[in-house]
Coordinates of C-alpha atoms in Angstrom, one line a residue:
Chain O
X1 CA -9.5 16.7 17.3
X2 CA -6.0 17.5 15.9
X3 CA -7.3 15.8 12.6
X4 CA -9.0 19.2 12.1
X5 CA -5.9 21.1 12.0
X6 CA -4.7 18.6 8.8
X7 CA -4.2 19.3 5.9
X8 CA -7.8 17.3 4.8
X9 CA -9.4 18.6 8.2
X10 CA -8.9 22.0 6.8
X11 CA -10.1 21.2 3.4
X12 CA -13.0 19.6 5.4
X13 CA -13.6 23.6 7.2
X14 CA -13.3 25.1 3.4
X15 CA -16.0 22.8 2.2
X16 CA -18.5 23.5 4.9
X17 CA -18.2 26.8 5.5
X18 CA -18.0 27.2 1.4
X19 CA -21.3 25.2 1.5
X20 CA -22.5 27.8 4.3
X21 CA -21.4 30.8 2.3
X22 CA -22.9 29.2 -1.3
X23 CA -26.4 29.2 1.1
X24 CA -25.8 32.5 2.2
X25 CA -25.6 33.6 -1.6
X26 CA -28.9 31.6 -2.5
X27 CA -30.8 33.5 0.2
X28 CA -29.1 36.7 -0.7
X29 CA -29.6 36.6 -4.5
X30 CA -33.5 35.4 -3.9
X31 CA -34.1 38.1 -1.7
X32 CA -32.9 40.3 -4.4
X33 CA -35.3 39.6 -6.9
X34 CA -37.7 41.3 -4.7
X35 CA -36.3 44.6 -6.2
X36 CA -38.0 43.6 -9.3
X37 CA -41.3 44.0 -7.6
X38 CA -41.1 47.7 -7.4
X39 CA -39.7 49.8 -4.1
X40 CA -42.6 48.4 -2.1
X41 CA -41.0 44.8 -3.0
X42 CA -37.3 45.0 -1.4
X43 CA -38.8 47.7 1.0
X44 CA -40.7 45.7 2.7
X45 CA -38.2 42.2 2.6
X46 CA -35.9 44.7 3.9
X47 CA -38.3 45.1 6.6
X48 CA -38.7 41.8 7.6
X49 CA -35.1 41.1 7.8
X50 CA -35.1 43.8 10.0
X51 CA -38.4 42.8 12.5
X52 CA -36.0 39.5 13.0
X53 CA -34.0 41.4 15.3
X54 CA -31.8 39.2 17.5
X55 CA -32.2 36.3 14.8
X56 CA -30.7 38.8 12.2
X57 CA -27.4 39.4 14.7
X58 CA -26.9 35.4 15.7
X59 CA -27.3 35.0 11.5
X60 CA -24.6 37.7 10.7
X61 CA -22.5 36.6 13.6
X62 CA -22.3 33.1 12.2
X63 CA -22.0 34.3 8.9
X64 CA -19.2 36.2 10.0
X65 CA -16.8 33.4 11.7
X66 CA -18.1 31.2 8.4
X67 CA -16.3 33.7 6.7
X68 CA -13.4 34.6 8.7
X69 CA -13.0 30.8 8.6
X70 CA -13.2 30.1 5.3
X71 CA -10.8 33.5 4.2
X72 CA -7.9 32.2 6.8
X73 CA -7.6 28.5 5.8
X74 CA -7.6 29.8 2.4
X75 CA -4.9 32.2 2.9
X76 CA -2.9 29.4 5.4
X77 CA -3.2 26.7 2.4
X78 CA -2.0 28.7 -0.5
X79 CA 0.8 29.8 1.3
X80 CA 1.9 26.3 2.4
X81 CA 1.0 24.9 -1.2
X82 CA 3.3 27.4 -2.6
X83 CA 6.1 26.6 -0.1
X84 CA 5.8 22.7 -0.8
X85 CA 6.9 23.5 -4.1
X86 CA 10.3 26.3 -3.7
X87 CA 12.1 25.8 -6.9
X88 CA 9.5 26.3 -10.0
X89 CA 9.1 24.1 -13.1
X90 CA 11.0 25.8 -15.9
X91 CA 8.0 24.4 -18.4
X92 CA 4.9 22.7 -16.6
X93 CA 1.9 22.1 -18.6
X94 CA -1.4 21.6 -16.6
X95 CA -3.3 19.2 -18.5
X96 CA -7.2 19.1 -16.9
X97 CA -7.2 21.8 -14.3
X98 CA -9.4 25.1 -14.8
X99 CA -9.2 28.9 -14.8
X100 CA -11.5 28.7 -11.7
X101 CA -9.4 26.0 -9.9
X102 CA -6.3 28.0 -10.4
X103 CA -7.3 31.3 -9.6
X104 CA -9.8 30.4 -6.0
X105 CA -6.7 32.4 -4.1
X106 CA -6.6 36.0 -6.5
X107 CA -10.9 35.3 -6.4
X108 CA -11.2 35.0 -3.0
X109 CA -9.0 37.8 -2.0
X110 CA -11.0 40.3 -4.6
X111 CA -14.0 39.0 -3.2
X112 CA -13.5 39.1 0.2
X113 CA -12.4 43.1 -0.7
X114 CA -15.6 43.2 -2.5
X115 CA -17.6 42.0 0.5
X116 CA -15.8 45.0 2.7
X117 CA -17.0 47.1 0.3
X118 CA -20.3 46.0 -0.2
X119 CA -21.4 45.7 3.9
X120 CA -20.0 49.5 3.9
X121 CA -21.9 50.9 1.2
X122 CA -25.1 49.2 1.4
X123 CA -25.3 47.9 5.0
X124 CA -23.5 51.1 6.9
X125 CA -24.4 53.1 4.1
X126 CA -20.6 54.8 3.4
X127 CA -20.9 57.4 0.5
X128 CA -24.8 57.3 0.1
X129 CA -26.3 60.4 -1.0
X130 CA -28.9 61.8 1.1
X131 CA -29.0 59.1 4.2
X132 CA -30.5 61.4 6.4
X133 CA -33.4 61.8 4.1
X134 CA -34.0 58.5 3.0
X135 CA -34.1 56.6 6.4
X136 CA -37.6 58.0 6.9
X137 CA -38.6 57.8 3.2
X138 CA -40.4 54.0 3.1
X139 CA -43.5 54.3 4.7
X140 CA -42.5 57.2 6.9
X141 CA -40.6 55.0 9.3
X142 CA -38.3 52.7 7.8
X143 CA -35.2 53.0 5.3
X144 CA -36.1 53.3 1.0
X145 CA -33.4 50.5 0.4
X146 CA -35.0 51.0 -3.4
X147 CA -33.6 54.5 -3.6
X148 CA -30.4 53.7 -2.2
X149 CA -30.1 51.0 -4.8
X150 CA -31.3 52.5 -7.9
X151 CA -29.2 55.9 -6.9
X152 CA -26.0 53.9 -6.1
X153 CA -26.5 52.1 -9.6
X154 CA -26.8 55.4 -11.2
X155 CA -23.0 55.8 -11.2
X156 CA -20.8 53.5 -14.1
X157 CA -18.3 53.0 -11.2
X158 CA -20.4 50.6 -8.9
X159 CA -21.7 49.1 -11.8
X160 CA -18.7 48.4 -13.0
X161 CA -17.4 46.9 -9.4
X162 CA -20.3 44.5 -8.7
X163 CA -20.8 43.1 -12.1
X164 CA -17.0 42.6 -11.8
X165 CA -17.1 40.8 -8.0
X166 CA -19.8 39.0 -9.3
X167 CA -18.3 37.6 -12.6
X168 CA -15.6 36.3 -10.1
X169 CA -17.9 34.7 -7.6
X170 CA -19.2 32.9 -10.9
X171 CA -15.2 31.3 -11.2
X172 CA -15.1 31.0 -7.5
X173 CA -18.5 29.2 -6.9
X174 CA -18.2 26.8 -10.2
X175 CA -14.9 25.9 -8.6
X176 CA -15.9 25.2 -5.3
X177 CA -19.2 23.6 -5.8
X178 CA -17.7 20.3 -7.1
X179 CA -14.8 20.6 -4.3
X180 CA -17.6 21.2 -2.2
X181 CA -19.0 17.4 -3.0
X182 CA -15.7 15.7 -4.1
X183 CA -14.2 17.0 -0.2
X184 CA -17.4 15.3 1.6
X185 CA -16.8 12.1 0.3
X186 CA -19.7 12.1 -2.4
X187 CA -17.7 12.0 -5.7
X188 CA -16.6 9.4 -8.0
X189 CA -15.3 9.3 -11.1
X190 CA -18.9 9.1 -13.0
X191 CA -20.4 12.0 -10.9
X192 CA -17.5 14.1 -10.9
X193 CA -18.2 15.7 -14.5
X194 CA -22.0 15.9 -13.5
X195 CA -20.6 17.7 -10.3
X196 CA -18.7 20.1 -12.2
X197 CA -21.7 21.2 -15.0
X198 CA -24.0 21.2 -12.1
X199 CA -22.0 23.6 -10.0
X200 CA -20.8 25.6 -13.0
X201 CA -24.9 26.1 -13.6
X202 CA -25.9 27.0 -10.1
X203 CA -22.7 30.0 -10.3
X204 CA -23.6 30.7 -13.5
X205 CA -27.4 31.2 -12.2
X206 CA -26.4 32.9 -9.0
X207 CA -24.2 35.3 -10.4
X208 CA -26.7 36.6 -13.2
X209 CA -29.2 37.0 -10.6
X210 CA -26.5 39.2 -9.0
X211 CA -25.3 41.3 -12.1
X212 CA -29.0 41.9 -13.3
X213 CA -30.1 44.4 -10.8
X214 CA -27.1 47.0 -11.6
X215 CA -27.2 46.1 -15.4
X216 CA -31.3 46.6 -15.7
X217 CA -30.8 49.8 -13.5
X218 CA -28.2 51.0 -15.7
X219 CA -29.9 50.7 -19.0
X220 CA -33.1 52.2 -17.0
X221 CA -35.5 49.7 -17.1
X222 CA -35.4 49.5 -13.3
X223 CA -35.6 53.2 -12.3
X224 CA -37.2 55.7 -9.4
Chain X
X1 CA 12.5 -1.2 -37.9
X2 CA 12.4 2.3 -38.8
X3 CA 16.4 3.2 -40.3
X4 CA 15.8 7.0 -40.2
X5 CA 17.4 8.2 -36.9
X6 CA 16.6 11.9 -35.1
X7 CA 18.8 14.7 -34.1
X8 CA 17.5 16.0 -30.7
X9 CA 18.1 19.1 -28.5
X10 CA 17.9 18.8 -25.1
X11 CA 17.6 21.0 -22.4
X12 CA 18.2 18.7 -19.1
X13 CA 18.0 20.0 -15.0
X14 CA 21.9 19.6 -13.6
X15 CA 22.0 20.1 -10.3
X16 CA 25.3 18.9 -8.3
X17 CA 23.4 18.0 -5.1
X18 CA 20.3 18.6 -2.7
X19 CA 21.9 21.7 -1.2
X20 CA 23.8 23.0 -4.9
X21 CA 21.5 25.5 -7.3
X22 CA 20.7 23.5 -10.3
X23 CA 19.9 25.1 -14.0
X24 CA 18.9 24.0 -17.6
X25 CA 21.9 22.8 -19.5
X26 CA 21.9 22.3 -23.4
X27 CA 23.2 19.2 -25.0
X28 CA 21.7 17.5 -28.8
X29 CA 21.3 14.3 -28.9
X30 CA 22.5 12.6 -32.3
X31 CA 21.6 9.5 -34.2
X32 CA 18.4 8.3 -32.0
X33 CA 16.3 5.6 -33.6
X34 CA 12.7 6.6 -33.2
X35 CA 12.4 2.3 -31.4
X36 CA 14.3 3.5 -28.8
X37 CA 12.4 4.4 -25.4
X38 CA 13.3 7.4 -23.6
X39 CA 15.8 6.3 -21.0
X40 CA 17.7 4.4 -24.3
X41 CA 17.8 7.7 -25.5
X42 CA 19.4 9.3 -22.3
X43 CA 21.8 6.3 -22.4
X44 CA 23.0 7.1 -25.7
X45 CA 22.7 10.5 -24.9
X46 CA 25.1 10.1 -22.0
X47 CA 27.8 7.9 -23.9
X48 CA 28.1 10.9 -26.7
X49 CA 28.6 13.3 -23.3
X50 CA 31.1 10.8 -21.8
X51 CA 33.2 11.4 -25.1
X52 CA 32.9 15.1 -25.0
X53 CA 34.6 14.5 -21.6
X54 CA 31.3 16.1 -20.2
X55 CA 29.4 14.1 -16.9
X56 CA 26.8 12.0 -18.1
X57 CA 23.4 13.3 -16.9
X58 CA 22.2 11.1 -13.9
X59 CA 18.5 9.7 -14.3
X60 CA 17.0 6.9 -11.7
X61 CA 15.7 3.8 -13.4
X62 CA 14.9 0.1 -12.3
X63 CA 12.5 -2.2 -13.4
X64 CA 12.5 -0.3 -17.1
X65 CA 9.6 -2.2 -17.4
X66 CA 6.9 0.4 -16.6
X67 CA 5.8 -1.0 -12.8
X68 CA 9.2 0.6 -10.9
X69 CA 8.2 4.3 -10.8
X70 CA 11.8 5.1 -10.2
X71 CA 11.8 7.6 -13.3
X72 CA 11.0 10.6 -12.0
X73 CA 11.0 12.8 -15.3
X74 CA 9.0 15.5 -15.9
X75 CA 9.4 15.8 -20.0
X76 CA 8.1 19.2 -21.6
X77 CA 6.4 20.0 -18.9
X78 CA 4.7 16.6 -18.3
X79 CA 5.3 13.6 -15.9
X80 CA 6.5 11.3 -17.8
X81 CA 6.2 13.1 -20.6
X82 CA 3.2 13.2 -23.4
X83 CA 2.0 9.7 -23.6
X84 CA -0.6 8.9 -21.6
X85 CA -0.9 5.4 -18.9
X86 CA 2.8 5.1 -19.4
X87 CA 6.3 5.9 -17.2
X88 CA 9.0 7.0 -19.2
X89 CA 10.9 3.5 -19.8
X90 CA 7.5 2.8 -21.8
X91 CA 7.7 6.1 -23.9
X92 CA 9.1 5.6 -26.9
X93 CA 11.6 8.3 -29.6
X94 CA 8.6 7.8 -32.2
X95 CA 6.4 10.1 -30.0
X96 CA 9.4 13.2 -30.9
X97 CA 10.0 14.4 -34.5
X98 CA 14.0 14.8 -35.6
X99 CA 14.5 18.7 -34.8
X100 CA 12.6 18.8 -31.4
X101 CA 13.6 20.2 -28.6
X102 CA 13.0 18.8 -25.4
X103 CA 12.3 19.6 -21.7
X104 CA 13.4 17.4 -18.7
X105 CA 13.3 18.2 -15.2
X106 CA 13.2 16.1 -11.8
X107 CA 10.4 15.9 -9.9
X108 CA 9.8 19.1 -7.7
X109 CA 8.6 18.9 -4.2
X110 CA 9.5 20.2 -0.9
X111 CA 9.2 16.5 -0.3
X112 CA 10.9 14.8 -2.6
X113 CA 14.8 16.6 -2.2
X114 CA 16.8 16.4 -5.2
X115 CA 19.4 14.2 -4.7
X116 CA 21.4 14.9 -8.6
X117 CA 20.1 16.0 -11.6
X118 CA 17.2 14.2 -12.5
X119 CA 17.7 11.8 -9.4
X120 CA 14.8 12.4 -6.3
X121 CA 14.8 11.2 -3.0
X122 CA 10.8 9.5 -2.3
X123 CA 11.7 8.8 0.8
X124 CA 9.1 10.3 1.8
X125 CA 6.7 7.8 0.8
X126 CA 8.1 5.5 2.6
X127 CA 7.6 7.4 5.5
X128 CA 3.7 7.7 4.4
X129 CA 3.7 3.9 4.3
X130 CA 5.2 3.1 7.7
X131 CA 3.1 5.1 9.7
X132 CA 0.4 2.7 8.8
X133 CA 0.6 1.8 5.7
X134 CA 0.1 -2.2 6.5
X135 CA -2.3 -4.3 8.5
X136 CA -0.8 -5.0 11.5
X137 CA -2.4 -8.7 11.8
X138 CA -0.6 -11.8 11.3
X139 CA -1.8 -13.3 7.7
X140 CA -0.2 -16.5 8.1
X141 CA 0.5 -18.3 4.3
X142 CA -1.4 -16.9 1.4
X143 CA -5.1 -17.1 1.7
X144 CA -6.9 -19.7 -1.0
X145 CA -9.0 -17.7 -3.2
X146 CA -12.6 -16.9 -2.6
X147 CA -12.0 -17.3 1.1
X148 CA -13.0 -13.9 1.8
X149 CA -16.1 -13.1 1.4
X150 CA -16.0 -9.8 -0.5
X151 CA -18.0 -8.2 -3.5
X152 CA -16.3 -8.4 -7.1
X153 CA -16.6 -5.3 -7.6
X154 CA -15.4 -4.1 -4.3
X155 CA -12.1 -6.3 -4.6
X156 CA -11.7 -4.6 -7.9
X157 CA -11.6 -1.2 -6.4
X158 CA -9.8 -1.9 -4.0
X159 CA -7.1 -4.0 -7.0
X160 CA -7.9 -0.5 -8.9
X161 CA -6.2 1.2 -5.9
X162 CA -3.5 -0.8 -5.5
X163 CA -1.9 -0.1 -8.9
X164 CA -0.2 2.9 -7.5
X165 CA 3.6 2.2 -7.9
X166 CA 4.4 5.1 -6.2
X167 CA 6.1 6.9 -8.9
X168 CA 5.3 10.5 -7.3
X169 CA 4.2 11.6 -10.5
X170 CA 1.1 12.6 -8.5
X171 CA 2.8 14.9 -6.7
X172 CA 5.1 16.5 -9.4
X173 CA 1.9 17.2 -11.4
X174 CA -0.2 18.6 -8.6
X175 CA -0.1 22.5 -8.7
X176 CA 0.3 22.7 -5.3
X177 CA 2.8 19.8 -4.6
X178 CA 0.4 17.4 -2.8
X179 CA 1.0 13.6 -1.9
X180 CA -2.9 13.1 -1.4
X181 CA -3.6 10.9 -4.6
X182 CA -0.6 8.5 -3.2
X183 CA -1.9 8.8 0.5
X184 CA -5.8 8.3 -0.9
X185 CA -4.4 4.7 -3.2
X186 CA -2.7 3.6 -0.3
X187 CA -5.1 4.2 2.1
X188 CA -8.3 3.0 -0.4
X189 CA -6.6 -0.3 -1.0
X190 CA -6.2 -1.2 2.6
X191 CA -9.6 0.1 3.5
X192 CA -11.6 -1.4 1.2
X193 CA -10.6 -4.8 1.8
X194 CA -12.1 -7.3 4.8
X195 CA -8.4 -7.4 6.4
X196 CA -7.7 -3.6 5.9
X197 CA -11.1 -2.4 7.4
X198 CA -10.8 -3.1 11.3
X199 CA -7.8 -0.6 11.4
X200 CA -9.2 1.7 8.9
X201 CA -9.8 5.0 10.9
X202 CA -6.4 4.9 12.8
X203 CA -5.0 4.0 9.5
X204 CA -6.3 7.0 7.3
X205 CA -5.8 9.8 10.7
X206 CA -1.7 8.4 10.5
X207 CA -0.9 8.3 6.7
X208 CA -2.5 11.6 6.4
X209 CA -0.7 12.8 9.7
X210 CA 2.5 11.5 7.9
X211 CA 1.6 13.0 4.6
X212 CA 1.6 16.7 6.5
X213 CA 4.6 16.1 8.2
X214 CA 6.7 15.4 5.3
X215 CA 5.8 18.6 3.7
X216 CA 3.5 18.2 0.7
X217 CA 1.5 20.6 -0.6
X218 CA -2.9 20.4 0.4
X219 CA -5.3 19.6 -2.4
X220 CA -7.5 21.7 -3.9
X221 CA -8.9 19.5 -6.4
X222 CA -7.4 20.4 -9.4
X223 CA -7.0 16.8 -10.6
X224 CA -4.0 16.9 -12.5
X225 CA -2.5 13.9 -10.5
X226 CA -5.1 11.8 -12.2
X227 CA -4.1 13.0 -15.3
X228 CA -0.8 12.5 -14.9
X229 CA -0.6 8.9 -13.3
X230 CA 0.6 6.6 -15.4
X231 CA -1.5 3.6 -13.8
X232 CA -5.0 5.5 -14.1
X233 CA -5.8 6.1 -10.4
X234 CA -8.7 8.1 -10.0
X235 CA -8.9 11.2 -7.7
X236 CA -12.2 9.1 -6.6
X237 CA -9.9 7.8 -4.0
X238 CA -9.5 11.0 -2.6
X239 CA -13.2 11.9 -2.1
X240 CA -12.9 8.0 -0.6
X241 CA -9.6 9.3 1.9
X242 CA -11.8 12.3 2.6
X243 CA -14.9 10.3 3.7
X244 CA -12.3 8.0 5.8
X245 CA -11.2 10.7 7.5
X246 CA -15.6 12.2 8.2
X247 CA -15.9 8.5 9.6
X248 CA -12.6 7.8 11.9
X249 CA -12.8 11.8 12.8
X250 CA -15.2 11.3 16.1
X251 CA -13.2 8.1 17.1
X252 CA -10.8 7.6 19.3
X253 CA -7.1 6.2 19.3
X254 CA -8.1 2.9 20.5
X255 CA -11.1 2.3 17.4

């Protein structure tokens, strides 16, 4: 199995555990949309999430070597792409590549700082006003992930950081979708452009699902 | 025959040897007829450096009839500068306007040491093609046609494949330095035909095996090797190498 540790093995690991993360995403954005139902909406996916119990831990533990996965080879391959190439064109001129394709590395990294501080403020609850009060506040039993939500959105500063993270998962997804396909095996040259306005649709969907909830709290039309 | 001629500036890699530090050196280039191709130019170029007692620049060239791939040129910041489907023995002075100033560097690759100038050493893909770059049967004389039964179309792709000339111009346009659109051609033409196919999973694990070991960069499917190649090969081959690899990667050596 050495042929995993090559350079397309790798690019094999990206791909999949991309794909894995891009389903993680789908679930994550669908699940929401809930918040548009009112508090009892996300309160009560929240709930069911949580009623999974050992099924929620095996998800997040796969989720997390996925990840962890996915972040190293990422890391491994820039560096030895930029090392392949020591002494730099004094003029180069890229002639079909994209922003997106060029930038996966400076994407990933803010994203994968982003995801630190997104499992610490609304998974471990880090800088959440009033914890104590609202664990008890859904139903008398179970966490008001509404108020958390709608509160945290409240100030410019996390609005500003997620509609940011999520503008880059836009470049990061459109990018990799079409990898995603063209890695596998599944690309030709009369697909390819499909591939790319397909996955450059799916991020664009995705990450307006994402940006709406702090941008429709913001302007109030989602509020307490 | 055009009679106007064109007064160029150049600014041209020198670099003494693999181990030296190279730079951009200025030089114009005077009385250039706009029928001249580019290498013409350089050879003019170097006879007006000759009498200015400096060294003439050192370029490769072969075949100077566009199927060599010796010229490994990158020309403002393009491989084989801005004419597309073409090396640079094929692109011609008209494409440049008198008063320009132009770019020219060597190849650069970990792979691919600079040997002088504008001179790189491809070894390396030589090295790609031994480790299994063949079919390891005995052919005997050349095959009549038709006596394979194979699809049209699929000799075609295969044909399609196998118009890499391994000019590296693949690799000197990749961001990250990558051999994979060589590797993918080589591979692809092999594999897709009925002689290539019985050793096609050992053959994809070892060229690719080779292509790591030489020191290219990965690829992250930018595609600028396709746009870059002056023979039209399509990074299609590399989704085809990839899905080689999928298929040999539960073998083992003896499949």
């Amino acid at each position: 199995m050495s042929m995993l540790k090559s350079s397309v093995g790798r690019k094999l690991t990206m791909a999949v555990t991309g794909a894995i993360l891009v389903l993680f995403i789908l679930g994550h954005v669908l699940g929401n949309m809930s918040i548009f139902v009112g508090p009892e909406g996300i309160n009560a996916y929240a709930v069911h999430l949580r009623d999974l119990g050992p099924l929620l831990w095996v998800v997040r533990l796969v989720m997390l070597v996925v990840f962890v996965l996915h972040v190293w080879f990422g890391i491994q391959l820039t560096l030895e792409n930029r090392a392949a190439r020591p002494v730099d064109y004094q003029q180069k001129k890229n002639l079909v590549t994209t922003f997106a394709a060029k930038t996966m590395i400076v994407s990933g990294l803010v994203l994968l700082a982003f995801v630190i501080y997104h499992v610490l403020h609304f998974t471990l609850h880090v800088g959440v006003d009033n914890v104590d009060q609202l664990a008890k506040a859904y139903m008398g039993e179970h966490f008001d992930v509404y108020t958390m939500v709608v509160t945290g959105f409240g100030k410019a500063i996390n609005v500003l950081v997620y509609v940011a993270a999520m503008i880059l998962l836009f470049f990061h997804v459109s990018h990799g979708f079409q990898s995603f396909l063209q890695t596998l095996g599944l690309s030709n040259e009369c697909v390819q452009p499909k591939y790319q306005a397909v996955g450059k649709f799916l991020a664009l969907v995705v990450s307006i699902g994402f940006i709406s909830i702090p941008v429709l709290i913001m302007v109030g039309i989602v509020k307490l | 025959m055009s009679e106007k001629t064109m007064n160029l500036t150049l600014y041209v890699w020198r670099q003494a040897n693999a181990k030296a530090p190279g730079k951009m050196e200025r030089y114009e280039a005077k009385g250039i007829s706009p029928d001249m191709s580019f290498l013409e130019m350089l050879d003019v170029t170097n006879e007006q450096l000759i009498k200015q007692g400096i060294e003439p620049i050192v370029f490769d060239h072969d075949c100077r009839e566009g199927i060599c791939g010796m010229c490994s040129q990158v020309i403002n910041g393009v491989p084989h500068g801005p004419e597309e489907l073409v090396t640079v023995c094929q692109l011609h002075m008209r494409r440049f306007n008198d008063g320009d100033t132009i770019f020219i560097e060597p190849w650069r690759s970990k792979a691919f040491p600079i040997e002088k100038d504008l001179m790189v050493d491809r070894g390396a893909f030589d090295r790609i093609m031994q480790a299994y770059g063949y079919t390891s049967i005995t052919c005997g004389g050349a095959p009549d046609a038709n006596d394979h039964p194979i699809p049209k179309w699929q000799l075609d792709r295969a044909m399609d494949a196998a118009e890499c000339i391994g000019c590296g111009a693949c690799v000197a346009a990749c961001p990250n330095a990558s051999g994979m659109l060589f590797t993918a051609a080589k591979v692809a033409h092999l594999n897709m035909l009925p002689q290539g196919k019985p050793e096609g999973a050992r053959r994809v694990k070892a060229m690719i095996a080779a292509h790591d070991l030489e020191g290219f960069g990965n690829c992250t499917n930018h595609y600028e090797c396709e746009a870059a190649c002056p023979k039209g090969v399509k990074t299609a081959f590399i989704s085809y190498l990839n899905k080689e690899l999928i298929k040999a990667l539960p073998k083992g050596a003896q499949d």
